[in-house]
mmCIF file of C-alpha atoms in Angstrom:
data_model
loop_
_atom_site.group_PDB
_atom_site.id
_atom_site.type_symbol
_atom_site.label_atom_id
_atom_site.label_comp_id
_atom_site.label_asym_id
_atom_site.label_seq_id
_atom_site.Cartn_x
_atom_site.Cartn_y
_atom_site.Cartn_z
ATOM 1 C CA MET A 1 -40.102 49.652 -16.845
ATOM 2 C CA ARG A 2 -42.915 47.500 -15.258
ATOM 3 C CA GLY A 3 -46.556 47.833 -15.041
ATOM 4 C CA LEU A 4 -50.062 46.782 -14.399
ATOM 5 C CA ILE A 5 -52.435 47.064 -17.883
ATOM 6 C CA GLN A 6 -56.035 46.806 -18.139
ATOM 7 C CA GLY A 7 -57.127 44.166 -20.540
ATOM 8 C CA ARG A 8 -58.191 44.648 -23.896
ATOM 9 C CA PHE A 9 -61.339 43.233 -23.506
ATOM 10 C CA TRP A 10 -63.661 43.333 -20.561
ATOM 11 C CA TRP A 11 -63.164 39.393 -19.787
ATOM 12 C CA SER A 12 -59.589 39.650 -20.063
ATOM 13 C CA ALA A 13 -57.839 39.674 -16.630
ATOM 14 C CA ASP A 14 -55.393 42.519 -15.684
ATOM 15 C CA ARG A 15 -51.772 41.511 -15.829
ATOM 16 C CA TYR A 16 -48.332 43.140 -15.318
ATOM 17 C CA VAL A 17 -46.295 43.388 -18.376
ATOM 18 C CA THR A 18 -42.673 45.058 -19.045
ATOM 19 C CA VAL A 19 -42.588 47.813 -21.365
ATOM 20 C CA LYS A 20 -39.174 48.714 -23.334
ATOM 21 C CA ILE A 21 -39.222 52.296 -24.497
ATOM 22 C CA ASN A 22 -36.421 53.637 -26.814
ATOM 23 C CA ALA A 23 -35.256 56.807 -24.876
ATOM 24 C CA ILE A 24 -33.948 58.952 -27.621
ATOM 25 C CA ASP A 25 -33.664 59.386 -31.538
ATOM 26 C CA LEU A 26 -30.197 58.021 -31.329
ATOM 27 C CA GLU A 27 -31.718 54.762 -30.578
ATOM 28 C CA ARG A 28 -34.419 54.758 -33.153
ATOM 29 C CA LYS A 29 -32.538 52.432 -35.603
ATOM 30 C CA ILE A 30 -31.813 49.784 -32.753
ATOM 31 C CA ALA A 31 -35.428 49.681 -31.351
ATOM 32 C CA GLU A 32 -36.712 49.588 -35.220
ATOM 33 C CA SER A 33 -34.353 46.487 -35.740
ATOM 34 C CA GLU A 34 -35.407 45.044 -32.529
ATOM 35 C CA LEU A 35 -39.056 45.330 -33.263
ATOM 36 C CA ASP A 36 -38.567 43.874 -36.631
ATOM 37 C CA ILE A 37 -36.495 40.863 -35.466
ATOM 38 C CA MET A 38 -38.835 40.472 -32.961
ATOM 39 C CA GLN A 39 -42.060 40.233 -34.907
ATOM 40 C CA HIS A 40 -40.050 37.889 -37.389
ATOM 41 C CA ILE A 41 -39.365 35.570 -34.327
ATOM 42 C CA SER A 42 -43.155 35.505 -33.196
ATOM 43 C CA ARG A 43 -44.404 34.661 -36.875
ATOM 44 C CA SER A 44 -42.406 31.355 -36.301
ATOM 45 C CA ARG A 45 -45.046 28.798 -36.504
ATOM 46 C CA LEU A 46 -42.908 26.004 -34.939
ATOM 47 C CA TRP A 47 -42.539 25.411 -31.300
ATOM 48 C CA PRO A 48 -39.367 23.554 -30.349
ATOM 49 C CA GLU A 49 -38.012 23.302 -26.797
ATOM 50 C CA GLY A 50 -35.791 26.306 -27.610
ATOM 51 C CA ARG A 51 -38.468 28.772 -27.945
ATOM 52 C CA HIS A 52 -39.558 28.402 -24.420
ATOM 53 C CA PHE A 53 -36.078 30.109 -23.550
ATOM 54 C CA VAL A 54 -36.693 33.114 -25.723
ATOM 55 C CA ARG A 55 -38.274 36.230 -24.593
ATOM 56 C CA SER A 56 -41.694 36.749 -26.644
ATOM 57 C CA LEU A 57 -42.758 39.830 -27.971
ATOM 58 C CA LEU A 58 -46.620 40.185 -26.498
ATOM 59 C CA ASP A 59 -47.577 43.434 -28.093
ATOM 60 C CA SER A 60 -45.796 47.037 -29.465
ATOM 61 C CA PHE A 61 -47.125 50.092 -29.888
ATOM 62 C CA ARG A 62 -45.726 53.626 -30.946
ATOM 63 C CA LEU A 63 -45.892 56.768 -28.215
ATOM 64 C CA GLN A 64 -45.718 60.166 -29.372
ATOM 65 C CA THR A 65 -43.993 63.072 -27.147
ATOM 66 C CA ALA A 66 -42.672 66.059 -27.000
ATOM 67 C CA HIS A 67 -39.583 64.532 -27.952
ATOM 68 C CA GLY A 68 -40.525 62.554 -30.880
ATOM 69 C CA GLU A 69 -42.009 59.100 -31.340
ATOM 70 C CA HIS A 70 -40.888 56.125 -29.228
ATOM 71 C CA ILE A 71 -41.158 52.881 -30.111
ATOM 72 C CA CYS A 72 -42.442 50.712 -27.044
ATOM 73 C CA LEU A 73 -42.076 46.674 -26.669
ATOM 74 C CA VAL A 74 -44.449 44.726 -24.591
ATOM 75 C CA PHE A 75 -42.888 41.875 -22.903
ATOM 76 C CA GLU A 76 -43.277 39.854 -19.814
ATOM 77 C CA PRO A 77 -41.823 40.680 -16.867
ATOM 78 C CA LEU A 78 -38.801 38.622 -15.917
ATOM 79 C CA ARG A 79 -36.727 38.581 -12.488
ATOM 80 C CA GLU A 80 -33.517 39.273 -13.243
ATOM 81 C CA PRO A 81 -30.386 39.496 -15.114
ATOM 82 C CA LEU A 82 -27.568 37.264 -14.547
ATOM 83 C CA TRP A 83 -25.266 39.582 -13.715
ATOM 84 C CA ILE A 84 -27.610 40.412 -10.799
ATOM 85 C CA LEU A 85 -28.121 36.574 -10.025
ATOM 86 C CA MET A 86 -24.163 36.040 -10.098
ATOM 87 C CA ARG A 87 -23.765 38.688 -6.907
ATOM 88 C CA ARG A 88 -25.671 35.736 -4.859
ATOM 89 C CA PHE A 89 -22.714 33.556 -5.290
ATOM 90 C CA GLU A 90 -19.200 33.400 -3.748
ATOM 91 C CA ASP A 91 -16.846 35.178 -5.688
ATOM 92 C CA GLU A 92 -19.762 36.491 -7.842
ATOM 93 C CA VAL A 93 -19.260 33.507 -10.053
ATOM 94 C CA LEU A 94 -21.981 30.795 -10.734
ATOM 95 C CA PRO A 95 -21.674 26.984 -9.595
ATOM 96 C CA PRO A 96 -20.374 24.624 -12.699
ATOM 97 C CA GLN A 97 -23.719 22.740 -12.016
ATOM 98 C CA LEU A 98 -26.006 25.576 -12.279
ATOM 99 C CA ILE A 99 -23.904 26.710 -15.539
ATOM 100 C CA LYS A 100 -24.467 23.499 -17.278
ATOM 101 C CA ILE A 101 -28.076 23.388 -16.864
ATOM 102 C CA MET A 102 -28.388 27.094 -17.906
ATOM 103 C CA LEU A 103 -26.111 26.172 -20.818
ATOM 104 C CA GLN A 104 -28.455 23.431 -21.939
ATOM 105 C CA MET A 105 -31.769 26.197 -22.187
ATOM 106 C CA LEU A 106 -29.355 28.750 -24.017
ATOM 107 C CA LEU A 107 -28.371 26.263 -26.388
ATOM 108 C CA HIS A 108 -32.058 25.038 -26.993
ATOM 109 C CA ALA A 109 -32.800 28.904 -27.675
ATOM 110 C CA LEU A 110 -29.800 29.576 -29.858
ATOM 111 C CA ASP A 111 -30.678 26.652 -32.020
ATOM 112 C CA PHE A 112 -34.280 27.516 -32.457
ATOM 113 C CA LEU A 113 -33.151 30.939 -33.237
ATOM 114 C CA HIS A 114 -30.302 29.706 -35.906
ATOM 115 C CA SER A 115 -32.426 26.684 -37.510
ATOM 116 C CA ASP A 116 -36.041 27.985 -37.259
ATOM 117 C CA CYS A 117 -35.538 31.951 -37.121
ATOM 118 C CA HIS A 118 -32.317 32.192 -39.114
ATOM 119 C CA VAL A 119 -31.323 34.935 -36.611
ATOM 120 C CA ILE A 120 -28.053 35.789 -34.805
ATOM 121 C CA HIS A 121 -28.394 37.741 -31.392
ATOM 122 C CA ALA A 122 -24.789 38.960 -31.531
ATOM 123 C CA ASP A 123 -24.769 40.494 -27.973
ATOM 124 C CA LEU A 124 -25.040 37.293 -25.904
ATOM 125 C CA LYS A 125 -23.844 38.362 -22.502
ATOM 126 C CA PRO A 126 -25.146 38.309 -18.633
ATOM 127 C CA ASP A 127 -26.942 41.367 -19.120
ATOM 128 C CA ASN A 128 -29.004 40.078 -21.873
ATOM 129 C CA VAL A 129 -29.956 36.882 -20.218
ATOM 130 C CA MET A 130 -32.346 36.960 -17.855
ATOM 131 C CA VAL A 131 -34.118 34.493 -14.865
ATOM 132 C CA ARG A 132 -37.645 33.741 -14.922
ATOM 133 C CA LEU A 133 -39.926 34.821 -12.077
ATOM 134 C CA GLU A 134 -40.548 31.755 -9.393
ATOM 135 C CA ASP A 135 -43.575 33.428 -8.274
ATOM 136 C CA LYS A 136 -45.581 35.982 -10.442
ATOM 137 C CA SER A 137 -46.973 37.335 -7.308
ATOM 138 C CA LEU A 138 -44.034 38.816 -6.701
ATOM 139 C CA LEU A 139 -44.914 41.608 -9.080
ATOM 140 C CA HIS A 140 -47.961 42.404 -7.155
ATOM 141 C CA LYS A 141 -46.161 42.863 -4.065
ATOM 142 C CA SER A 142 -43.314 45.192 -5.733
ATOM 143 C CA ALA A 143 -46.365 47.026 -6.988
ATOM 144 C CA LEU A 144 -47.659 47.460 -3.334
ATOM 145 C CA ASP A 145 -44.388 48.219 -2.089
ATOM 146 C CA GLU A 146 -44.030 50.922 -4.581
ATOM 147 C CA MET A 147 -47.132 52.574 -3.714
ATOM 148 C CA LYS A 148 -46.143 52.514 0.144
ATOM 149 C CA ASP A 149 -42.828 53.460 -0.392
ATOM 150 C CA PRO A 150 -41.926 54.864 -3.642
ATOM 151 C CA ALA A 151 -38.769 54.910 -5.324
ATOM 152 C CA PRO A 152 -36.206 57.907 -5.206
ATOM 153 C CA GLN A 153 -37.112 60.142 -7.903
ATOM 154 C CA LYS A 154 -35.952 63.365 -9.407
ATOM 155 C CA GLN A 155 -37.703 66.133 -11.670
ATOM 156 C CA CYS A 156 -36.422 67.464 -14.593
ATOM 157 C CA HIS A 157 -37.787 70.181 -16.435
ATOM 158 C CA ASP A 158 -40.322 67.912 -18.510
ATOM 159 C CA ARG A 159 -40.442 64.522 -16.530
ATOM 160 C CA THR A 160 -39.868 62.747 -13.704
ATOM 161 C CA ILE A 161 -36.923 60.002 -13.449
ATOM 162 C CA TYR A 162 -37.707 57.387 -10.888
ATOM 163 C CA LEU A 163 -35.116 54.641 -9.695
ATOM 164 C CA SER A 164 -35.241 51.478 -10.861
ATOM 165 C CA ARG A 165 -36.872 48.556 -9.041
ATOM 166 C CA ASN A 166 -34.462 45.864 -10.644
ATOM 167 C CA ASN A 167 -33.541 43.212 -7.486
ATOM 168 C CA PHE A 168 -36.409 41.092 -5.900
ATOM 169 C CA GLY A 169 -34.057 39.823 -3.344
ATOM 170 C CA HIS A 170 -32.846 35.997 -3.083
ATOM 171 C CA PRO A 171 -35.388 33.408 -4.352
ATOM 172 C CA GLY A 172 -37.985 32.438 -2.424
ATOM 173 C CA LYS A 173 -37.737 28.789 -4.190
ATOM 174 C CA ILE A 174 -35.900 27.151 -6.718
ATOM 175 C CA THR A 175 -35.892 28.724 -9.828
ATOM 176 C CA GLY A 176 -33.317 29.127 -12.770
ATOM 177 C CA ILE A 177 -35.379 29.004 -16.024
ATOM 178 C CA VAL A 178 -33.756 31.570 -18.523
ATOM 179 C CA SER A 179 -34.788 33.423 -21.295
ATOM 180 C CA ILE A 180 -32.388 35.184 -23.893
ATOM 181 C CA THR A 181 -33.513 38.810 -24.413
ATOM 182 C CA ASP A 182 -32.863 42.079 -25.968
ATOM 183 C CA PHE A 183 -32.324 41.767 -29.461
ATOM 184 C CA GLY A 184 -31.395 45.085 -30.749
ATOM 185 C CA TYR A 185 -28.157 43.989 -32.196
ATOM 186 C CA ALA A 186 -29.489 40.938 -33.708
ATOM 187 C CA VAL A 187 -29.564 40.163 -37.452
ATOM 188 C CA ARG A 188 -30.925 37.817 -39.977
ATOM 189 C CA GLY A 189 -28.659 34.925 -40.492
ATOM 190 C CA ASP A 190 -29.896 34.108 -44.001
ATOM 191 C CA VAL A 191 -28.186 37.354 -45.365
ATOM 192 C CA PRO A 192 -24.440 37.994 -45.336
ATOM 193 C CA GLN A 193 -23.670 40.062 -42.351
ATOM 194 C CA HIS A 194 -20.280 41.866 -41.571
ATOM 195 C CA GLY A 195 -20.882 43.186 -38.185
ATOM 196 C CA PRO A 196 -19.083 42.154 -34.643
ATOM 197 C CA ILE A 197 -20.745 39.476 -32.830
ATOM 198 C CA GLN A 198 -20.253 40.185 -29.015
ATOM 199 C CA ILE A 199 -20.302 37.006 -26.631
ATOM 200 C CA GLU A 200 -19.538 37.265 -22.770
ATOM 201 C CA LEU A 201 -20.862 33.922 -21.231
ATOM 202 C CA TRP A 202 -17.074 32.807 -20.421
ATOM 203 C CA ASP A 203 -17.954 35.374 -17.521
ATOM 204 C CA LEU A 204 -20.288 32.718 -16.032
ATOM 205 C CA MET A 205 -17.616 30.320 -15.322
ATOM 206 C CA GLU A 206 -14.455 32.201 -14.444
ATOM 207 C CA GLY A 207 -15.893 35.817 -13.585
ATOM 208 C CA ASP A 208 -13.841 37.397 -16.000
ATOM 209 C CA SER A 209 -13.303 37.719 -19.805
ATOM 210 C CA LEU A 210 -11.086 35.052 -21.816
ATOM 211 C CA PHE A 211 -9.835 38.065 -23.957
ATOM 212 C CA ARG A 212 -8.672 41.080 -21.841
ATOM 213 C CA ALA A 213 -8.441 42.803 -25.020
ATOM 214 C CA ALA A 214 -8.449 46.410 -22.990
ATOM 215 C CA LYS A 215 -5.617 48.419 -22.790
ATOM 216 C CA PRO A 216 -3.963 48.650 -19.226
ATOM 217 C CA MET A 217 -5.787 51.342 -16.970
ATOM 218 C CA GLU A 218 -7.699 51.992 -19.873
ATOM 219 C CA SER A 219 -11.358 51.124 -21.042
ATOM 220 C CA LYS A 220 -10.453 51.668 -24.673
ATOM 221 C CA TYR A 221 -11.028 48.501 -26.742
ATOM 222 C CA ASP A 222 -7.449 47.290 -28.381
ATOM 223 C CA ASP A 223 -8.597 45.098 -31.551
ATOM 224 C CA GLU A 224 -4.845 44.556 -31.881
ATOM 225 C CA LYS A 225 -4.466 42.471 -28.768
ATOM 226 C CA HIS A 226 -7.696 40.743 -28.866
ATOM 227 C CA LEU A 227 -6.531 39.396 -32.339
ATOM 228 C CA ALA A 228 -3.195 38.415 -30.476
ATOM 229 C CA TYR A 229 -5.113 36.872 -27.699
ATOM 230 C CA ILE A 230 -6.914 34.492 -29.745
ATOM 231 C CA THR A 231 -4.069 33.699 -32.172
ATOM 232 C CA ALA A 232 -2.201 32.390 -29.009
ATOM 233 C CA LEU A 233 -5.024 30.139 -28.284
ATOM 234 C CA LEU A 234 -6.161 29.054 -31.619
ATOM 235 C CA GLY A 235 -2.916 29.411 -33.374
ATOM 236 C CA PRO A 236 -2.427 31.338 -36.861
ATOM 237 C CA PRO A 237 -5.274 32.307 -38.864
ATOM 238 C CA PRO A 238 -5.737 30.536 -41.876
ATOM 239 C CA ALA A 239 -4.520 32.506 -44.816
ATOM 240 C CA ASP A 240 -7.842 32.265 -46.898
ATOM 241 C CA LEU A 241 -9.645 33.337 -43.757
ATOM 242 C CA LEU A 242 -7.676 36.556 -44.003
ATOM 243 C CA ALA A 243 -8.143 37.115 -47.756
ATOM 244 C CA ARG A 244 -11.784 37.164 -47.002
ATOM 245 C CA GLY A 245 -11.552 39.729 -44.316
ATOM 246 C CA ARG A 246 -13.075 42.979 -45.107
ATOM 247 C CA ARG A 247 -10.589 44.755 -42.876
ATOM 248 C CA THR A 248 -7.737 42.469 -43.331
ATOM 249 C CA SER A 249 -5.528 45.341 -44.524
ATOM 250 C CA MET A 250 -5.539 47.283 -41.191
ATOM 251 C CA PHE A 251 -4.019 44.218 -39.645
ATOM 252 C CA CYS A 252 -1.673 42.425 -42.164
ATOM 253 C CA ASP A 253 1.749 43.400 -43.351
ATOM 254 C CA GLN A 254 2.524 41.555 -46.647
ATOM 255 C CA GLN A 255 5.163 43.960 -47.646
ATOM 256 C CA GLY A 256 6.372 44.948 -44.304
ATOM 257 C CA GLU A 257 5.551 48.222 -45.061
ATOM 258 C CA PRO A 258 3.800 50.438 -42.265
ATOM 259 C CA LEU A 259 -0.167 50.380 -42.335
ATOM 260 C CA ARG A 260 -2.046 53.320 -41.442
ATOM 261 C CA ASP A 261 -5.446 53.396 -39.491
ATOM 262 C CA ASN A 262 -7.842 56.312 -38.200
ATOM 263 C CA PHE A 263 -5.422 56.387 -34.947
ATOM 264 C CA SER A 264 -1.877 55.713 -35.266
ATOM 265 C CA LEU A 265 0.817 54.562 -37.783
ATOM 266 C CA LYS A 266 1.882 51.032 -37.158
ATOM 267 C CA ARG A 267 2.888 47.606 -38.744
ATOM 268 C CA GLY A 268 0.208 44.983 -39.403
ATOM 269 C CA ILE A 269 -0.167 42.334 -36.528
ATOM 270 C CA PHE A 270 -0.219 39.550 -38.789
ATOM 271 C CA THR A 271 2.049 38.760 -41.680
ATOM 272 C CA CYS A 272 -0.677 37.708 -44.423
ATOM 273 C CA ASP A 273 0.686 34.543 -45.985
ATOM 274 C CA THR A 274 1.482 32.754 -42.871
ATOM 275 C CA GLY A 275 -1.155 34.581 -40.139
ATOM 276 C CA LYS A 276 1.941 34.770 -38.255
ATOM 277 C CA LEU A 277 2.377 37.372 -35.156
ATOM 278 C CA ASN A 278 4.467 40.094 -36.072
ATOM 279 C CA ASN A 279 4.305 41.438 -32.465
ATOM 280 C CA PRO A 280 4.196 38.511 -30.027
ATOM 281 C CA ASP A 281 4.877 40.867 -27.399
ATOM 282 C CA LEU A 282 1.077 41.795 -27.291
ATOM 283 C CA ILE A 283 -0.056 38.749 -25.068
ATOM 284 C CA PRO A 284 1.277 37.275 -21.653
ATOM 285 C CA GLN A 285 3.627 34.583 -22.291
ATOM 286 C CA ASP A 286 1.818 32.154 -20.002
ATOM 287 C CA PHE A 287 -1.789 32.879 -21.599
ATOM 288 C CA SER A 288 -3.438 29.554 -22.600
ATOM 289 C CA PHE A 289 -6.629 27.616 -22.172
ATOM 290 C CA GLN A 290 -5.140 25.789 -19.251
ATOM 291 C CA ASN A 291 -4.553 28.789 -17.192
ATOM 292 C CA SER A 292 -7.363 30.531 -18.175
ATOM 293 C CA VAL A 293 -9.461 28.232 -16.169
ATOM 294 C CA ASN A 294 -9.689 27.997 -12.299
ATOM 295 C CA LYS A 295 -12.913 27.508 -10.837
ATOM 296 C CA VAL A 296 -13.015 23.752 -12.154
ATOM 297 C CA ASP A 297 -10.451 21.227 -12.152
ATOM 298 C CA GLY A 298 -9.465 17.456 -12.982
ATOM 299 C CA GLU A 299 -11.434 15.668 -15.145
ATOM 300 C CA ASP A 300 -14.546 18.452 -15.004
ATOM 301 C CA LYS A 301 -11.833 20.985 -16.439
ATOM 302 C CA LYS A 302 -10.623 18.450 -19.170
ATOM 303 C CA MET A 303 -13.964 18.110 -20.315
ATOM 304 C CA PHE A 304 -14.883 21.701 -19.930
ATOM 305 C CA LEU A 305 -12.123 22.781 -22.566
ATOM 306 C CA THR A 306 -13.135 20.254 -24.778
ATOM 307 C CA PHE A 307 -16.617 21.724 -24.964
ATOM 308 C CA VAL A 308 -14.994 25.096 -25.274
ATOM 309 C CA ARG A 309 -12.502 24.540 -27.934
ATOM 310 C CA ARG A 310 -15.584 23.001 -29.830
ATOM 311 C CA MET A 311 -17.026 26.655 -30.181
ATOM 312 C CA LEU A 312 -13.502 28.365 -30.648
ATOM 313 C CA LYS A 313 -12.558 28.242 -34.396
ATOM 314 C CA TRP A 314 -11.068 30.351 -36.891
ATOM 315 C CA GLN A 315 -13.256 28.479 -39.625
ATOM 316 C CA PRO A 316 -17.119 29.141 -38.996
ATOM 317 C CA ALA A 317 -17.830 26.210 -40.751
ATOM 318 C CA GLU A 318 -15.465 24.033 -38.277
ATOM 319 C CA ARG A 319 -17.353 25.476 -35.234
ATOM 320 C CA SER A 320 -20.110 22.982 -33.333
ATOM 321 C CA THR A 321 -23.616 24.284 -33.846
ATOM 322 C CA ALA A 322 -26.142 24.881 -30.484
ATOM 323 C CA LYS A 323 -27.588 21.504 -31.634
ATOM 324 C CA GLU A 324 -24.302 19.520 -31.686
ATOM 325 C CA LEU A 325 -22.832 21.196 -28.829
ATOM 326 C CA LEU A 326 -26.272 20.231 -26.804
ATOM 327 C CA ASP A 327 -25.045 16.388 -26.782
ATOM 328 C CA ASP A 328 -21.574 17.524 -25.355
ATOM 329 C CA PRO A 329 -20.495 14.920 -22.499
ATOM 330 C CA TRP A 330 -19.567 18.095 -20.314
ATOM 331 C CA LEU A 331 -23.072 19.229 -19.893
ATOM 332 C CA GLY A 332 -24.270 15.727 -18.807
ATOM 333 C CA GLU A 333 -27.927 14.434 -19.149
ATOM 334 C CA ARG A 334 -30.335 16.979 -20.340
ATOM 335 C CA PRO A 335 -32.785 18.008 -17.551
ATOM 336 C CA LYS A 336 -36.089 16.061 -17.585
#
């Protein structure tokens, strides 16, 4: 939701802002968590380069309505998420050179979040990375367009719902500065965490997910297939890692006995002491890093795969940090 707000003091200029409002009580916990994380980030007194690529919280307030109390977060308006930007390119895939520049910004941002704020975003995907406005006058133009030609709307019994204006059209001049947004699922990294982390940035390069973990013709997530795909790329998971897992017993078969989960009776996907797949048929035989990359070739493909392998490791301690990845040869020189 974008809007024009009056300055708090008479000498403050009017400006456009984005207000994010949690819609229903079911989202309250997420909204409270995001507010806490954003306030925590705002309290950091450090100003490394990466801070410029993390969306800052300008203000917050609580709004009381007939449906209860809503948490409202105030942010700087941004142009569009990466999934809209991707639609402007051939095959809806960003060019590798643009990806390299954006990845450097994102890695700087993640280094700030991880090293200085001890925050893990946990939901980094094209929806939650947005491109900054190349010209803030676009906001005023959009407001005038709304006044002259209001967006479609429908009247409910207690409110009016408007169609979102989420597309400013093709950029009038070069843009590409990005910001990480939406910290609703973010967690603190300086205390133990056990929740899932979802990362979908592979989509930027290939326009598709690396791990096709959904069952054919269904949207339901298949955790067994997901684990099988990962194993196909990385080899068997280390036994000590399996031993530390909180849900290992759902997927490990130590004595060859069937395991029961909430949905069906099945055997474990792994043999615990070796990490070996019990059901290799879960993955295609031709699945590999090499066959999963089609948008680059030659030496660039080789360097890209080396870059990716630095992140995809079973053991967290073996994964390169965001700061270490910034020096990877595939990214090239840092932008001046």
